Coordinates of C-alpha atoms in Angstrom, one line a residue:
M18 CA -0.1 -0.2 0.0
P19 CA 1.4 3.6 -0.4
S20 CA 2.1 5.5 2.1
L21 CA -0.2 8.4 3.3
P22 CA 0.7 12.1 2.8
A23 CA 2.8 13.3 5.3
L24 CA 0.1 15.2 6.7
R25 CA -1.6 12.5 7.8
R26 CA 1.0 10.8 9.8
R27 CA 1.3 13.4 12.1
P28 CA 0.2 12.4 16.0
A29 CA -3.6 13.3 16.7
L30 CA -4.2 16.7 18.1
P31 CA -5.8 17.3 21.4
A32 CA -9.7 17.9 20.9
T33 CA -9.2 21.8 22.1
A34 CA -7.3 22.1 18.9
P35 CA -8.6 23.8 15.6
L36 CA -10.1 21.5 13.2
L37 CA -7.9 20.7 10.2
A38 CA -9.2 19.9 7.0
A39 CA -6.8 18.8 3.9
T40 CA -8.6 18.8 0.6
G41 CA -6.1 18.3 -2.3
H42 CA -3.1 20.4 -1.6
T43 CA -5.3 22.9 0.4
L44 CA -5.4 23.3 4.5
A45 CA -8.3 24.6 5.7
V46 CA -8.3 25.7 9.3
A47 CA -11.9 26.3 11.7
A48 CA -12.5 26.5 14.8
P49 CA -16.2 25.2 15.0
A50 CA -18.6 26.5 18.2
A51 CA -19.2 24.4 20.8
P52 CA -22.7 22.6 20.8
P53 CA -25.2 23.8 23.0
G54 CA -24.9 22.8 26.8
S55 CA -21.5 21.4 26.5
G56 CA -18.9 22.8 28.7
P57 CA -14.5 22.6 28.9
G58 CA -15.1 19.2 30.2
G59 CA -17.7 18.0 27.7
P60 CA -17.3 15.8 24.7
P61 CA -15.3 17.1 21.8
P62 CA -17.2 18.2 18.8
P63 CA -17.7 16.2 15.7
P64 CA -15.4 16.2 12.9
P65 CA -16.4 18.3 9.8
P66 CA -18.1 16.6 7.0
R67 CA -15.5 15.5 4.4
R68 CA -15.6 16.3 0.8
P69 CA -16.4 13.8 -1.9
R70 CA -12.7 13.2 -2.0
A71 CA -12.9 11.2 0.9
T72 CA -16.3 9.8 0.6
A73 CA -16.6 8.9 -3.2
T74 CA -16.3 4.9 -3.7
S75 CA -13.7 3.6 -6.0
G76 CA -16.1 1.4 -7.4
S77 CA -15.6 -0.9 -10.6
G78 CA -16.7 -1.3 -13.7
P79 CA -19.1 2.0 -15.1
S80 CA -19.7 2.8 -11.9
G81 CA -16.1 3.7 -10.8
Y82 CA -16.2 6.3 -13.8
L83 CA -19.2 7.8 -12.8
A84 CA -17.9 8.1 -9.4
L85 CA -15.2 10.4 -10.4
L86 CA -17.4 12.6 -12.9
R87 CA -19.7 13.1 -9.8
L88 CA -16.9 14.7 -8.1
P89 CA -17.6 18.7 -7.7
G90 CA -15.9 20.2 -10.8
A91 CA -14.9 17.3 -12.5
T92 CA -17.6 17.0 -15.4
A93 CA -16.8 20.6 -16.1
F94 CA -12.8 20.4 -16.5
T95 CA -13.4 16.9 -18.5
L96 CA -15.8 18.8 -21.2
G97 CA -13.3 21.5 -21.2
G98 CA -10.3 19.1 -21.3
L99 CA -12.2 17.4 -24.3
L100 CA -12.7 20.3 -26.4
A101 CA -9.4 21.8 -25.7
R102 CA -7.6 18.4 -27.0
L103 CA -9.6 18.1 -30.4
P104 CA -7.9 20.7 -31.8
A105 CA -4.5 18.9 -31.3
G106 CA -5.3 16.3 -33.9
M107 CA -7.2 18.6 -36.3
F108 CA -4.3 21.6 -36.7
S109 CA -2.0 19.5 -38.6
V110 CA -4.6 17.9 -40.9
S111 CA -6.0 20.9 -41.6
A112 CA -2.7 23.0 -42.5
V113 CA -2.0 20.1 -44.9
L114 CA -5.3 20.1 -46.5
M115 CA -5.5 23.9 -46.7
I116 CA -1.8 24.6 -48.0
A117 CA -2.1 21.8 -50.3
A118 CA -5.2 23.3 -51.9
S119 CA -4.0 27.0 -52.0
R120 CA 0.0 26.0 -52.9
D121 CA -0.8 22.7 -54.7
S122 CA 2.2 21.1 -52.9
Y123 CA 1.9 18.2 -50.4
A124 CA 5.9 18.3 -49.9
L125 CA 5.3 22.1 -48.4
A126 CA 2.2 21.2 -46.3
G127 CA 4.5 18.2 -45.0
A128 CA 7.2 20.1 -44.2
V129 CA 5.4 22.8 -42.4
T130 CA 3.7 20.4 -40.3
A131 CA 7.1 18.7 -39.8
T132 CA 8.5 21.8 -38.3
G133 CA 5.5 22.7 -36.4
L134 CA 6.1 18.8 -34.8
A135 CA 9.8 19.9 -34.1
A136 CA 8.6 23.3 -32.3
T137 CA 6.1 21.2 -30.3
A138 CA 8.9 19.2 -29.1
L139 CA 11.1 21.7 -28.0
V140 CA 8.3 23.9 -26.6
A141 CA 5.9 22.0 -24.6
P142 CA 8.0 20.9 -22.1
W143 CA 8.9 24.4 -21.3
T144 CA 5.4 25.5 -21.4
A145 CA 4.4 22.5 -19.1
R146 CA 7.2 23.5 -16.7
L147 CA 5.9 26.9 -16.4
V148 CA 2.4 25.4 -16.2
D149 CA 3.6 23.6 -12.8
R150 CA 5.4 26.9 -11.5
Y151 CA 2.8 29.5 -11.8
G152 CA -0.6 27.4 -12.3
Q153 CA -2.7 26.2 -15.0
R154 CA -5.1 29.3 -15.7
R155 CA -2.3 31.9 -15.3
V156 CA 0.0 29.7 -18.4
A157 CA -2.6 28.0 -20.2
R158 CA -4.6 31.2 -21.1
P159 CA -1.9 33.0 -22.6
A160 CA -0.3 29.9 -24.4
A161 CA -3.7 28.8 -25.7
A162 CA -4.1 32.9 -27.1
L163 CA -0.3 32.5 -28.6
A164 CA -1.6 29.2 -30.0
V165 CA -4.8 31.0 -31.6
C166 CA -2.7 33.7 -33.0
G167 CA -0.4 31.5 -34.5
A168 CA -3.2 29.4 -36.5
L169 CA -5.0 32.7 -37.5
A170 CA -1.9 33.9 -38.6
L171 CA -1.5 30.8 -40.8
V172 CA -5.0 31.2 -42.5
A173 CA -4.2 34.6 -43.4
C174 CA -0.5 33.8 -45.0
V175 CA -2.1 31.1 -47.1
R176 CA -5.3 33.4 -48.0
L177 CA -3.0 36.0 -49.0
G178 CA -0.2 34.5 -50.5
A179 CA 2.4 35.3 -48.5
P180 CA 5.6 33.9 -48.9
A181 CA 6.2 30.1 -48.0
W182 CA 8.6 30.9 -44.9
T183 CA 5.7 32.8 -43.4
L184 CA 3.9 29.6 -43.1
F185 CA 6.8 27.8 -41.2
A186 CA 6.6 30.4 -38.7
A187 CA 2.9 31.0 -38.2
Y188 CA 2.3 27.2 -38.1
A189 CA 5.5 27.0 -35.4
A190 CA 3.5 29.3 -32.7
T191 CA 0.8 26.5 -32.5
A192 CA 3.6 24.7 -30.7
T193 CA 2.3 26.6 -27.6
V194 CA -0.8 24.7 -27.1
P195 CA -1.4 23.9 -23.7
N196 CA -1.0 20.0 -22.9
A197 CA -4.9 19.5 -21.7
G198 CA -4.5 15.8 -21.3
A199 CA -1.6 16.3 -18.7
M200 CA -3.4 19.0 -16.7
A201 CA -6.4 16.9 -16.4
R202 CA -4.5 14.0 -15.1
A203 CA -2.8 16.6 -12.7
R204 CA -6.0 17.6 -11.6
W205 CA -6.9 13.9 -11.1
Q206 CA -4.2 13.2 -8.9
A207 CA -4.7 16.0 -6.8
L208 CA -8.3 15.3 -6.1
L209 CA -7.6 11.5 -5.5
G210 CA -4.8 12.1 -3.7
E211 CA -2.9 8.5 -2.5
D212 CA -5.9 5.7 -3.8
P213 CA -4.3 3.9 -6.0
A214 CA -7.5 2.0 -7.6
R215 CA -9.3 5.4 -8.3
R216 CA -6.0 7.0 -9.8
H217 CA -5.9 3.8 -12.2
T218 CA -9.6 4.4 -13.0
A219 CA -8.8 8.0 -14.0
T220 CA -5.7 7.5 -15.8
S221 CA -7.9 4.9 -17.9
F222 CA -10.4 7.4 -18.7
E223 CA -8.0 9.9 -19.6
Q224 CA -6.6 7.5 -21.9
A225 CA -10.2 6.7 -23.4
V226 CA -10.6 10.5 -23.8
D227 CA -7.2 10.8 -25.7
E228 CA -8.3 8.0 -28.1
V229 CA -11.6 9.7 -28.8
C230 CA -9.8 12.9 -29.5
F231 CA -7.3 10.8 -31.9
M232 CA -10.1 9.6 -33.7
A233 CA -12.5 12.5 -33.8
G234 CA -10.0 15.4 -34.4
P235 CA -8.4 14.6 -37.7
A236 CA -11.6 13.1 -38.9
L237 CA -13.4 16.0 -37.9
A238 CA -10.7 18.5 -40.1
A239 CA -10.9 16.7 -43.1
V240 CA -14.6 16.8 -43.4
L241 CA -14.7 20.6 -42.6
C242 CA -12.1 21.1 -45.0
T243 CA -13.3 19.4 -47.9
A244 CA -17.3 19.9 -47.3
L245 CA -16.7 23.8 -46.3
F246 CA -13.8 25.4 -47.5
P247 CA -10.2 24.6 -46.5
E248 CA -9.6 27.0 -44.0
A249 CA -12.7 25.6 -42.0
G250 CA -10.8 23.2 -39.9
T251 CA -8.0 25.4 -38.9
L252 CA -10.9 28.0 -37.9
T253 CA -12.9 25.2 -36.3
G254 CA -10.1 24.3 -34.1
V255 CA -9.4 27.9 -33.0
A256 CA -12.9 28.1 -31.6
L257 CA -12.6 24.7 -29.8
L258 CA -9.0 25.7 -28.3
A259 CA -10.1 28.9 -27.2
V260 CA -13.6 27.7 -25.6
G261 CA -12.1 24.2 -24.3
I262 CA -9.2 26.2 -22.1
T263 CA -11.6 28.9 -20.8
L264 CA -14.0 25.9 -19.6
F265 CA -11.0 24.0 -18.1
T266 CA -9.2 26.5 -16.6
A267 CA -12.1 28.3 -15.1
Q268 CA -12.6 25.5 -12.6
R269 CA -10.4 26.6 -9.8
A270 CA -11.5 24.7 -7.4
T271 CA -9.9 21.5 -9.1
E272 CA -6.9 23.4 -10.1
P273 CA -3.5 22.1 -8.3
P274 CA -1.7 24.5 -6.7
P275 CA 1.4 25.7 -8.5
H276 CA 4.9 25.1 -7.0
P277 CA 6.7 28.6 -7.7
R278 CA 9.7 26.8 -6.2
P279 CA 10.1 23.3 -6.5
A280 CA 10.6 21.3 -3.2
T281 CA 13.9 20.1 -2.4
G282 CA 14.3 16.5 -4.2
S283 CA 11.9 17.7 -7.4
A284 CA 14.5 17.4 -9.8
A285 CA 13.7 17.9 -13.6
P286 CA 12.1 14.7 -15.0
L287 CA 14.8 14.1 -17.3
R288 CA 17.0 13.8 -14.3
R289 CA 15.4 11.2 -12.1
P290 CA 16.3 7.6 -12.2
G291 CA 14.6 5.6 -14.6
T292 CA 12.8 8.6 -16.6
A293 CA 15.3 7.6 -19.7
P294 CA 13.9 4.1 -20.2
L295 CA 10.5 4.8 -19.3
L296 CA 10.6 7.9 -22.3
A297 CA 12.4 5.5 -24.5
V298 CA 9.2 2.9 -24.0
F299 CA 7.1 6.1 -25.0
L300 CA 9.3 6.8 -27.8
A301 CA 9.2 2.9 -29.3
T302 CA 5.4 2.7 -28.8
G303 CA 4.9 6.3 -30.6
I304 CA 6.8 4.2 -33.5
V305 CA 4.4 1.5 -33.4
F306 CA 1.4 3.9 -33.6
G307 CA 3.1 5.7 -36.6
T308 CA 3.9 2.7 -38.6
L309 CA 0.5 1.2 -38.1
E310 CA -1.3 4.1 -39.3
V311 CA 0.9 4.8 -42.7
T312 CA 1.2 1.0 -43.3
T313 CA -2.6 0.5 -42.8
L314 CA -3.3 3.5 -45.1
A315 CA -0.9 2.4 -47.7
F316 CA -1.9 -1.3 -47.7
A317 CA -5.4 -0.3 -48.2
D318 CA -4.5 2.0 -51.2
T319 CA -2.7 -0.8 -52.9
A320 CA -5.2 -3.4 -52.5
G321 CA -8.0 -1.4 -53.9
H322 CA -9.7 -0.4 -51.1
A323 CA -8.3 3.4 -50.3
A324 CA -11.7 4.6 -48.9
A325 CA -11.5 1.7 -46.1
G326 CA -8.0 2.8 -45.0
G327 CA -9.3 5.4 -42.6
L328 CA -12.1 3.0 -41.3
I329 CA -9.6 0.6 -40.5
V330 CA -7.1 3.1 -38.6
G331 CA -10.2 4.1 -36.8
L332 CA -10.8 0.3 -35.5
Q333 CA -7.7 0.4 -33.9
A334 CA -8.2 3.8 -31.8
A335 CA -11.6 2.4 -31.1
G336 CA -10.1 -0.6 -29.9
S337 CA -8.0 1.0 -27.6
C338 CA -10.6 3.3 -26.2
V339 CA -12.8 0.2 -25.2
A340 CA -9.6 -1.7 -24.3
G341 CA -8.8 1.4 -21.8
L342 CA -12.1 1.6 -20.4
V343 CA -12.5 -2.2 -19.6
Y344 CA -8.8 -2.1 -18.2
G345 CA -9.4 0.9 -16.2
A346 CA -12.6 -0.7 -14.6
R347 CA -10.3 -3.7 -13.2
A348 CA -8.1 -3.1 -10.1
P349 CA -4.5 -3.2 -11.3
A350 CA -2.6 -6.7 -10.2
G351 CA 0.9 -6.4 -9.2
P352 CA 3.3 -3.1 -9.4
A353 CA 3.0 -1.2 -12.6
A354 CA 6.8 -1.7 -13.6
A355 CA 6.3 -5.3 -13.6
R356 CA 3.0 -5.2 -15.6
L357 CA 4.9 -3.3 -18.3
P358 CA 6.8 -5.5 -19.9
V359 CA 4.2 -8.3 -19.7
L360 CA 1.6 -5.8 -21.8
L361 CA 4.3 -4.9 -24.1
A362 CA 5.0 -8.7 -24.6
L363 CA 0.7 -9.0 -25.2
L364 CA 1.1 -5.9 -27.5
T365 CA 3.8 -7.7 -29.9
A366 CA 2.2 -10.9 -30.0
A367 CA -1.1 -9.0 -31.3
L368 CA 1.2 -7.1 -33.8
T369 CA 1.8 -10.1 -35.6
L370 CA -1.8 -10.5 -36.7
P371 CA -1.7 -7.5 -39.1
A372 CA 1.7 -8.6 -40.0
L373 CA 0.1 -12.0 -40.8
A374 CA -3.0 -10.4 -42.4
A375 CA -1.0 -8.4 -44.9
T376 CA 0.6 -11.3 -46.4
T377 CA -3.0 -12.3 -47.8
G378 CA -3.4 -9.2 -49.6
S379 CA -7.2 -8.7 -47.6
A380 CA -8.4 -5.8 -46.2
A381 CA -11.5 -8.0 -44.6
L382 CA -8.5 -9.6 -42.9
L383 CA -6.5 -6.9 -42.0
A384 CA -9.5 -5.1 -40.4
P385 CA -10.1 -7.1 -37.5
A386 CA -6.3 -7.6 -36.9
V387 CA -5.9 -4.1 -36.6
L388 CA -8.6 -3.8 -33.9
C389 CA -6.9 -6.4 -31.8
A390 CA -3.5 -4.7 -32.3
G391 CA -5.4 -1.4 -31.1
M392 CA -7.1 -3.1 -27.9
A393 CA -3.1 -4.0 -26.8
T394 CA -2.4 -0.8 -26.8
A395 CA -4.1 1.3 -24.2
P396 CA -3.3 -0.9 -21.2
V397 CA 0.5 -0.3 -22.1
M398 CA -0.1 3.3 -22.6
I399 CA -2.5 3.4 -19.0
T400 CA 0.5 1.7 -17.2
A401 CA 3.6 3.7 -18.7
M402 CA 1.5 6.9 -18.0
T403 CA 1.0 5.4 -14.2
L404 CA 4.5 5.2 -14.0
V405 CA 5.0 8.9 -15.2
Q406 CA 2.9 10.2 -12.5
H407 CA 4.3 8.2 -9.7
R408 CA 8.1 8.9 -10.4
T409 CA 7.2 12.4 -11.0
P410 CA 7.0 15.2 -8.0
P411 CA 4.0 17.1 -8.0
A412 CA 5.9 20.2 -8.6
R413 CA 7.2 18.3 -11.8
L414 CA 4.2 16.6 -12.8
N415 CA 2.9 18.6 -15.9
E416 CA 6.3 18.4 -17.4
G417 CA 6.9 14.8 -16.8
L418 CA 3.5 13.9 -18.5
T419 CA 4.2 16.2 -21.4
L420 CA 7.8 14.6 -21.8
A421 CA 5.6 11.4 -22.1
V422 CA 3.5 12.9 -24.9
T423 CA 6.4 14.3 -26.7
A424 CA 8.1 11.4 -26.8
I425 CA 5.2 9.6 -28.2
L426 CA 4.9 12.4 -30.9
T427 CA 8.2 12.0 -32.0
G428 CA 8.0 8.2 -32.1
I429 CA 4.8 8.6 -34.4
A430 CA 6.8 10.9 -36.7
L431 CA 9.6 8.5 -36.7
G432 CA 7.3 5.7 -37.5
S433 CA 5.4 7.3 -40.0
A434 CA 8.6 8.0 -42.0
L435 CA 10.0 4.3 -41.7
A436 CA 6.6 3.0 -42.7
G437 CA 6.6 5.5 -45.5
Q438 CA 9.8 4.6 -46.8
A439 CA 9.2 0.9 -46.2
A440 CA 5.8 1.2 -48.3
D441 CA 7.6 2.9 -51.2
R442 CA 10.7 0.9 -51.3
L443 CA 9.7 -2.6 -50.2
T444 CA 6.3 -4.0 -49.8
P445 CA 3.0 -1.8 -48.2
G446 CA 2.9 -4.6 -45.6
T447 CA 6.4 -4.5 -44.3
G448 CA 5.8 -1.5 -41.8
Y449 CA 3.9 -4.0 -39.8
T450 CA 7.6 -5.6 -39.4
V451 CA 9.0 -2.3 -38.5
A452 CA 6.3 -1.7 -35.6
L453 CA 7.0 -5.5 -34.1
A454 CA 10.4 -4.4 -34.1
A455 CA 9.7 -1.2 -32.2
A456 CA 7.3 -3.3 -29.9
C457 CA 10.5 -5.7 -29.1
A458 CA 12.6 -2.4 -28.4
A459 CA 9.9 -1.2 -25.9
I460 CA 10.1 -4.5 -23.8
A461 CA 13.7 -4.2 -23.5
F462 CA 13.7 -1.0 -22.0
A463 CA 10.6 -1.8 -20.2
T464 CA 12.8 -4.4 -18.4
R465 CA 15.1 -1.8 -17.3
L466 CA 12.4 -0.4 -15.1
R467 CA 11.9 -3.1 -12.4
A468 CA 14.3 -1.7 -10.3
P469 CA 13.7 -1.6 -6.2
A470 CA 12.7 2.3 -6.6
L471 CA 9.9 1.5 -9.1
S472 CA 8.6 -2.0 -8.6
G473 CA 6.3 -0.8 -5.5
V474 CA 4.3 1.5 -7.7
R475 CA 0.8 -0.3 -8.1
G476 CA -1.3 2.5 -9.7

């Protein structure tokens, strides 16, 4: 069992002491009046009622998720976080379609979005560090405003026929989009405290939300850009980001307190033991995601079912979403560091299915194989994110989670490039072999996490 916070380990105070109520990172001090008729020698006053954090049941199955959403402010910040996360999947697809439509160059569009990804990898950890230091509201709102300005500048540059270099500069400004997923996970951790079962459920829920955004964001962008006008996807993403961040940060009661000066021992996540192999796991898993998507699209196109490629990729995300919710509804068995290599081994086994299906040349066989592979990804991500949350001090939590997401995005970019080369130079299904190799590498990195300092993490 994880140790209780230091505040709860203190010796009991006498009955005459003021009452202390700890909620999240907030300490409330109250001196309630004595009940009528009670004197100095009477019985001590009853303790104050606890907030939902202490009384909500962890539950299992759907009831566990409902119990989380019943906590004050949870539904509101979840809705805001959902809206704020959708643009992350919309901006890149919208930029590609918008630039390609106006400049007739997919090469330019791809280069612009690749530059934006590189900028995100550099800027996102610093934005997250500022969030930890100064608070979500004070940093997320101006960071989102800067990203909105960058997206609007990109639209203006495209419409006005500005030089190509302005597209790179404008899109790079969108790298300041705050990581709503990391901020939401930080809020759950502050709300739930040292409750591994409920934190496991919350992490699983957030992973499912990520998958929903992964499915809906690019699809919504493609529909808007093709059905309305090329700039519609970017403009809609701007509106969703502004509304989502505003709703999310408006929930002040659930916001974790800032840490202007990190406490002693809260070193930067990259300097903490076990962080490097854990980030390597995220990088390798991102390569799996990138190769699966590009290889599936290339295979479907070669097989004469180009329209079905997007649907098959959607099955991967849908399988991951459902598996994440099911996995989160059950109590985890054993330490997270011990579970991660096992789950990665299951993912590796599942990845053999699309590799085998590709040898048949049948898109009908590939679809269920990709669905099974997608179902194996969510437990891996949930367990790995749990390790990040436990290994990162609260003063650096947003930074640690954002580093993990950055590693995933970098892996997706590498995997997409490798799968594209494999599809052009070899066969469309060769990319599934690349995914298998990346999964095996992830297992090797995960085995390095089974150290004494990590093996006790059960969330």
